Amino acid sequence: MTKLERLLNLIAALIHTVVPMTADEIREEVEGYGGSNDASFHRAFERDKDELRAMGVPISVGFVPGTDPPLTGYRIDGREYAGAVPELTPDELATLHLASNLVRVQGLPTEAAFWKIGGAPATHAIDEPMVALPTDASVGPLFRAVSDRRITRFRYNGQDRVLEPQRLLLSRGHWYISGFDRGRQDERIFRVDRIDGQITMDERGGFAAKPGTRADPLVRAWELGDGDPIEARVLVDADQALWSSHHVGTDAVVETRPDGSVVLALTVRNRDAFRSFVLSFLEHAEVLEPPELRADVIGWLQMLMS
């Protein structure tokens, strides 16, 4: 029997059980585990549980009713496993199928989801997608952390982080996770491929959704970091105003002057990235305030020219 067949048998058994199944019951009743010794069974069962959970299968652990001393059992809530599956018309399903072929996440299949929402339509797959999104081993777990509101723990820049993840996004070829950093008591954005080592998550529903959390899809390099936030004002000449507002978002434009120039309000945590941003405008941008940040940029430019 293949491993896939054993996993499917395990899912079927845990979904259909009325009360949690003990490990001994699983070993006896689920085809694929029989004949192995205790150590082999427990190794295989632990690996199978980890793999199924990594795929989003909600295996819950609880005590078996009526046992004394209490025995631990396992089951899958069929409603939670099925999720909220939308009812789609054939045209809507076909549109989603086309989109999944035009934009693909590298290394991940797209057909499996369509069987769950009504079956993959009988259309020809597109051999070469128009866009192939890069992926990372951490993207899947972080997506679940966001959707299930799970407290997430990892190391970043050599420091332990405890995050209430709010948004997973892709910007300029890199994945980012943003949310409320409990250690810093503030919002933070982290580049996923720079997370050190393993990511761990608590149980689902570990924090309340925060409507006030910024859901801005733009990732600005000068906002990344753990420095104390500085509110900066940057004046951009009229001939660069349109590009600057498009680059940072129109919400950052706090003033439009009669000559067409604009003043941008930026939150700066990374001064090096901020200086690089200002320099990209050459002589068409000026840091107005605060004075210490203006002096920092001027001193940096003078050092470059010396």
Short mmCIF file of C-alpha atoms in Angstrom, two decimals:
data_model
loop_
_atom_site.label_atom_id
_atom_site.label_comp_id
_atom_site.label_asym_id
_atom_site.label_seq_id
_atom_site.Cartn_x
_atom_site.Cartn_y
_atom_site.Cartn_z
CA MET A 1 0.00 0.00 0.00
CA THR A 2 1.29 3.44 -0.90
CA LYS A 3 1.67 6.27 1.57
CA LEU A 4 -1.01 8.27 -0.24
CA GLU A 5 -3.49 5.42 0.18
CA ARG A 6 -2.68 5.22 3.90
CA LEU A 7 -3.22 8.97 4.33
CA LEU A 8 -6.56 8.79 2.52
CA ASN A 9 -7.61 5.87 4.73
CA LEU A 10 -6.64 7.84 7.83
CA ILE A 11 -8.63 10.90 6.70
CA ALA A 12 -11.68 8.76 5.96
CA ALA A 13 -11.53 7.05 9.35
CA LEU A 14 -11.12 10.25 11.35
CA ILE A 15 -13.88 12.09 9.48
CA HIS A 16 -16.45 9.33 9.94
CA THR A 17 -15.73 8.48 13.57
CA VAL A 18 -18.33 9.74 16.07
CA VAL A 19 -15.94 9.82 19.03
CA PRO A 20 -12.17 10.42 18.89
CA MET A 21 -10.18 7.35 17.89
CA THR A 22 -7.29 6.28 20.06
CA ALA A 23 -3.92 5.48 18.52
CA ASP A 24 -4.49 1.76 19.19
CA GLU A 25 -7.84 1.88 17.37
CA ILE A 26 -6.24 3.66 14.42
CA ARG A 27 -3.50 1.05 14.27
CA GLU A 28 -6.05 -1.77 14.23
CA GLU A 29 -8.73 -0.26 11.97
CA VAL A 30 -6.93 1.94 9.44
CA GLU A 31 -5.52 -0.04 6.56
CA GLY A 32 -1.85 0.65 6.08
CA TYR A 33 -0.75 0.57 9.72
CA GLY A 34 -1.33 -3.10 10.47
CA GLY A 35 1.64 -5.40 10.94
CA SER A 36 4.07 -2.75 12.19
CA ASN A 37 5.59 -2.84 15.66
CA ASP A 38 4.81 -0.16 18.25
CA ALA A 39 7.77 2.07 17.42
CA SER A 40 7.25 1.87 13.66
CA PHE A 41 3.54 2.60 13.98
CA HIS A 42 4.04 5.64 16.20
CA ARG A 43 6.73 7.07 13.92
CA ALA A 44 4.53 6.61 10.85
CA PHE A 45 1.43 7.97 12.60
CA GLU A 46 3.24 11.08 13.87
CA ARG A 47 4.65 11.78 10.39
CA ASP A 48 1.24 11.29 8.81
CA LYS A 49 -0.44 13.67 11.27
CA ASP A 50 2.21 16.33 10.65
CA GLU A 51 1.87 16.03 6.88
CA LEU A 52 -1.92 16.19 6.93
CA ARG A 53 -1.90 19.23 9.21
CA ALA A 54 0.67 20.89 6.95
CA MET A 55 -1.84 20.40 4.11
CA GLY A 56 -4.55 22.09 6.17
CA VAL A 57 -6.40 18.97 7.39
CA PRO A 58 -7.80 19.90 10.84
CA ILE A 59 -6.94 16.87 13.01
CA SER A 60 -8.12 17.62 16.54
CA VAL A 61 -6.98 15.94 19.75
CA GLY A 62 -9.30 15.27 22.69
CA PHE A 63 -10.19 12.82 25.41
CA VAL A 64 -12.30 9.78 24.55
CA PRO A 65 -15.60 9.99 26.48
CA GLY A 66 -16.17 7.32 29.14
CA THR A 67 -12.54 6.27 29.56
CA ASP A 68 -10.91 6.12 33.00
CA PRO A 69 -8.11 7.04 33.08
CA PRO A 70 -8.86 9.39 30.15
CA LEU A 71 -7.49 8.24 26.79
CA THR A 72 -6.36 10.60 24.05
CA GLY A 73 -8.15 10.33 20.73
CA TYR A 74 -8.11 11.91 17.29
CA ARG A 75 -10.82 12.98 14.87
CA ILE A 76 -11.51 15.38 11.97
CA ASP A 77 -14.53 17.68 12.07
CA GLY A 78 -16.12 17.12 8.67
CA ARG A 79 -17.63 20.61 8.53
CA GLU A 80 -14.33 22.27 9.36
CA TYR A 81 -12.53 20.08 6.84
CA ALA A 82 -14.99 20.94 4.09
CA GLY A 83 -14.93 24.64 4.90
CA ALA A 84 -17.25 27.19 3.35
CA VAL A 85 -17.38 25.95 -0.23
CA PRO A 86 -19.05 28.49 -2.55
CA GLU A 87 -21.63 27.40 -5.08
CA LEU A 88 -20.38 28.51 -8.47
CA THR A 89 -22.03 28.56 -11.86
CA PRO A 90 -20.27 26.75 -14.72
CA ASP A 91 -19.16 30.12 -16.16
CA GLU A 92 -17.75 31.26 -12.82
CA LEU A 93 -15.92 27.95 -12.38
CA ALA A 94 -14.50 28.19 -15.89
CA THR A 95 -13.30 31.75 -15.20
CA LEU A 96 -11.49 30.64 -12.04
CA HIS A 97 -9.95 27.73 -13.91
CA LEU A 98 -8.64 30.07 -16.60
CA ALA A 99 -7.21 32.45 -14.00
CA SER A 100 -5.47 29.59 -12.20
CA ASN A 101 -3.74 28.63 -15.44
CA LEU A 102 -2.72 32.17 -16.33
CA VAL A 103 -1.25 32.87 -12.87
CA ARG A 104 0.38 29.99 -11.05
CA VAL A 105 2.32 29.68 -7.82
CA GLN A 106 5.54 27.87 -8.66
CA GLY A 107 5.62 24.26 -7.52
CA LEU A 108 1.97 24.11 -6.41
CA PRO A 109 -0.83 22.32 -8.29
CA THR A 110 -3.97 24.25 -9.21
CA GLU A 111 -6.38 21.50 -10.25
CA ALA A 112 -6.99 19.96 -6.82
CA ALA A 113 -9.02 22.88 -5.51
CA PHE A 114 -11.48 22.65 -8.40
CA TRP A 115 -12.55 19.13 -7.52
CA LYS A 116 -13.69 20.46 -4.15
CA ILE A 117 -15.82 23.25 -5.62
CA GLY A 118 -17.49 21.32 -8.37
CA GLY A 119 -14.93 19.51 -10.52
CA ALA A 120 -12.34 20.88 -12.90
CA PRO A 121 -14.06 22.06 -16.07
CA ALA A 122 -13.34 20.28 -19.32
CA THR A 123 -11.06 22.91 -20.76
CA HIS A 124 -7.51 22.59 -21.95
CA ALA A 125 -4.84 23.71 -19.51
CA ILE A 126 -2.48 26.42 -20.64
CA ASP A 127 1.04 25.05 -20.99
CA GLU A 128 2.84 28.28 -20.11
CA PRO A 129 1.28 30.65 -17.56
CA MET A 130 1.45 34.38 -18.17
CA VAL A 131 2.71 34.87 -14.60
CA ALA A 132 4.44 32.36 -12.31
CA LEU A 133 4.47 33.54 -8.72
CA PRO A 134 7.51 32.53 -6.66
CA THR A 135 6.83 30.43 -3.59
CA ASP A 136 8.58 29.63 -0.33
CA ALA A 137 8.23 26.74 2.09
CA SER A 138 6.90 29.14 4.72
CA VAL A 139 4.14 30.64 2.55
CA GLY A 140 1.67 27.79 3.17
CA PRO A 141 1.95 27.81 6.99
CA LEU A 142 1.81 31.62 7.07
CA PHE A 143 -1.29 31.64 4.88
CA ARG A 144 -2.98 29.32 7.40
CA ALA A 145 -1.78 31.52 10.25
CA VAL A 146 -3.45 34.55 8.68
CA SER A 147 -6.69 32.80 7.76
CA ASP A 148 -7.01 31.01 11.12
CA ARG A 149 -5.76 33.95 13.23
CA ARG A 150 -2.99 31.88 14.82
CA ILE A 151 -0.30 33.52 16.95
CA THR A 152 2.93 32.92 15.01
CA ARG A 153 6.46 32.64 16.42
CA PHE A 154 9.76 32.84 14.56
CA ARG A 155 13.22 34.43 14.64
CA TYR A 156 14.04 37.44 12.52
CA ASN A 157 17.30 39.39 12.54
CA GLY A 158 18.44 37.18 15.42
CA GLN A 159 15.46 38.06 17.64
CA ASP A 160 12.40 36.07 18.69
CA ARG A 161 9.13 37.42 17.31
CA VAL A 162 5.54 36.84 18.40
CA LEU A 163 3.21 38.03 15.65
CA GLU A 164 -0.54 38.38 15.20
CA PRO A 165 -0.42 37.90 11.42
CA GLN A 166 -2.86 40.05 9.45
CA ARG A 167 -1.76 39.91 5.84
CA LEU A 168 0.43 37.80 3.53
CA LEU A 169 1.42 39.58 0.35
CA LEU A 170 3.74 39.42 -2.63
CA SER A 171 5.65 42.53 -3.66
CA ARG A 172 8.47 42.85 -6.20
CA GLY A 173 9.12 39.12 -6.24
CA HIS A 174 9.22 38.63 -2.46
CA TRP A 175 6.64 37.39 0.04
CA TYR A 176 5.96 39.47 3.16
CA ILE A 177 3.98 38.82 6.33
CA SER A 178 2.58 41.78 8.23
CA GLY A 179 0.75 42.08 11.52
CA PHE A 180 0.93 43.15 15.15
CA ASP A 181 4.26 42.36 16.80
CA ARG A 182 3.46 41.65 20.45
CA GLY A 183 7.04 42.18 21.58
CA ARG A 184 7.26 45.62 19.95
CA GLN A 185 3.58 46.46 20.57
CA ASP A 186 3.35 47.82 17.05
CA GLU A 187 2.71 46.77 13.48
CA ARG A 188 5.61 45.20 11.62
CA ILE A 189 6.33 43.77 8.16
CA PHE A 190 8.74 40.84 7.66
CA ARG A 191 10.22 39.43 4.48
CA VAL A 192 9.40 35.73 4.54
CA ASP A 193 12.66 34.45 3.02
CA ARG A 194 14.59 36.22 5.80
CA ILE A 195 12.82 34.39 8.62
CA ASP A 196 15.35 32.27 10.51
CA GLY A 197 14.58 28.59 11.00
CA GLN A 198 11.26 27.10 11.97
CA ILE A 199 7.92 28.89 12.19
CA THR A 200 5.57 27.71 14.95
CA MET A 201 1.89 28.54 15.36
CA ASP A 202 -0.56 28.38 18.24
CA GLU A 203 -4.14 27.14 18.03
CA ARG A 204 -6.58 28.85 15.66
CA GLY A 205 -8.48 31.91 16.88
CA GLY A 206 -5.62 33.03 19.10
CA PHE A 207 -6.35 36.74 18.63
CA ALA A 208 -9.18 39.00 17.57
CA ALA A 209 -9.17 40.59 14.14
CA LYS A 210 -8.02 44.20 14.22
CA PRO A 211 -10.00 46.28 11.70
CA GLY A 212 -7.68 49.20 12.27
CA THR A 213 -4.59 47.30 11.15
CA ARG A 214 -3.19 48.80 7.95
CA ALA A 215 -3.96 46.50 5.06
CA ASP A 216 -1.74 48.34 2.63
CA PRO A 217 -0.45 46.04 -0.11
CA LEU A 218 2.57 48.27 -0.72
CA VAL A 219 5.78 47.21 0.99
CA ARG A 220 8.02 50.19 1.58
CA ALA A 221 11.62 49.39 2.41
CA TRP A 222 12.01 52.36 4.77
CA GLU A 223 9.22 50.92 6.95
CA LEU A 224 11.00 47.60 7.47
CA GLY A 225 13.05 47.32 10.64
CA ASP A 226 12.90 47.78 14.39
CA GLY A 227 14.07 51.37 14.68
CA ASP A 228 11.83 53.88 16.42
CA PRO A 229 9.35 55.22 13.85
CA ILE A 230 10.01 58.75 12.58
CA GLU A 231 7.34 60.72 10.74
CA ALA A 232 9.07 62.33 7.77
CA ARG A 233 7.91 64.95 5.28
CA VAL A 234 9.44 64.95 1.80
CA LEU A 235 8.84 67.60 -0.87
CA VAL A 236 8.86 66.24 -4.43
CA ASP A 237 9.00 68.53 -7.48
CA ALA A 238 6.04 68.71 -9.86
CA ASP A 239 7.73 66.75 -12.66
CA GLN A 240 8.17 63.78 -10.29
CA ALA A 241 4.99 64.20 -8.26
CA LEU A 242 2.83 61.76 -10.20
CA TRP A 243 5.44 59.00 -10.10
CA SER A 244 6.10 59.53 -6.39
CA SER A 245 2.43 59.32 -5.42
CA HIS A 246 2.05 56.17 -7.51
CA HIS A 247 5.14 54.63 -5.87
CA VAL A 248 4.24 55.29 -2.23
CA GLY A 249 0.44 55.46 -2.53
CA THR A 250 -1.85 58.47 -2.77
CA ASP A 251 -2.60 58.22 0.96
CA ALA A 252 0.95 59.44 1.61
CA VAL A 253 0.33 62.75 -0.20
CA VAL A 254 -0.55 65.26 2.53
CA GLU A 255 -0.16 68.45 0.49
CA THR A 256 -0.30 69.46 -3.16
CA ARG A 257 1.24 72.90 -3.81
CA PRO A 258 0.17 75.40 -6.48
CA ASP A 259 3.19 74.59 -8.67
CA GLY A 260 2.23 70.89 -8.75
CA SER A 261 4.82 69.68 -6.25
CA VAL A 262 3.65 67.38 -3.45
CA VAL A 263 4.59 66.74 0.16
CA LEU A 264 4.74 63.09 1.19
CA ALA A 265 4.26 61.84 4.75
CA LEU A 266 6.35 58.70 5.37
CA THR A 267 6.93 56.57 8.45
CA VAL A 268 10.64 55.77 8.59
CA ARG A 269 12.19 52.91 10.58
CA ASN A 270 15.07 52.18 8.22
CA ARG A 271 17.12 55.31 7.55
CA ASP A 272 19.39 53.69 4.96
CA ALA A 273 16.41 52.69 2.83
CA PHE A 274 14.86 56.13 3.28
CA ARG A 275 18.03 57.87 2.11
CA SER A 276 18.14 55.62 -0.97
CA PHE A 277 14.51 56.49 -1.74
CA VAL A 278 15.18 60.23 -1.50
CA LEU A 279 18.31 59.92 -3.63
CA SER A 280 16.30 58.21 -6.39
CA PHE A 281 14.75 61.64 -7.14
CA LEU A 282 18.20 63.27 -7.43
CA GLU A 283 17.69 67.04 -7.08
CA HIS A 284 13.90 66.78 -7.33
CA ALA A 285 13.22 65.84 -3.68
CA GLU A 286 13.92 67.56 -0.37
CA VAL A 287 13.51 66.29 3.19
CA LEU A 288 11.55 68.97 5.03
CA GLU A 289 11.25 67.49 8.50
CA PRO A 290 12.01 66.40 11.12
CA PRO A 291 15.24 68.41 11.45
CA GLU A 292 17.34 65.46 12.64
CA LEU A 293 16.35 63.33 9.67
CA ARG A 294 16.97 66.21 7.26
CA ALA A 295 20.42 66.72 8.80
CA ASP A 296 21.11 62.99 8.55
CA VAL A 297 20.37 62.98 4.79
CA ILE A 298 22.40 66.14 4.17
CA GLY A 299 25.36 64.74 6.10
CA TRP A 300 25.15 61.48 4.17
CA LEU A 301 25.15 63.32 0.82
CA GLN A 302 28.08 65.48 1.87
CA MET A 303 30.03 62.37 2.84
CA LEU A 304 29.32 60.84 -0.59
CA MET A 305 30.60 63.95 -2.37
CA SER A 306 33.70 64.40 -0.22
#
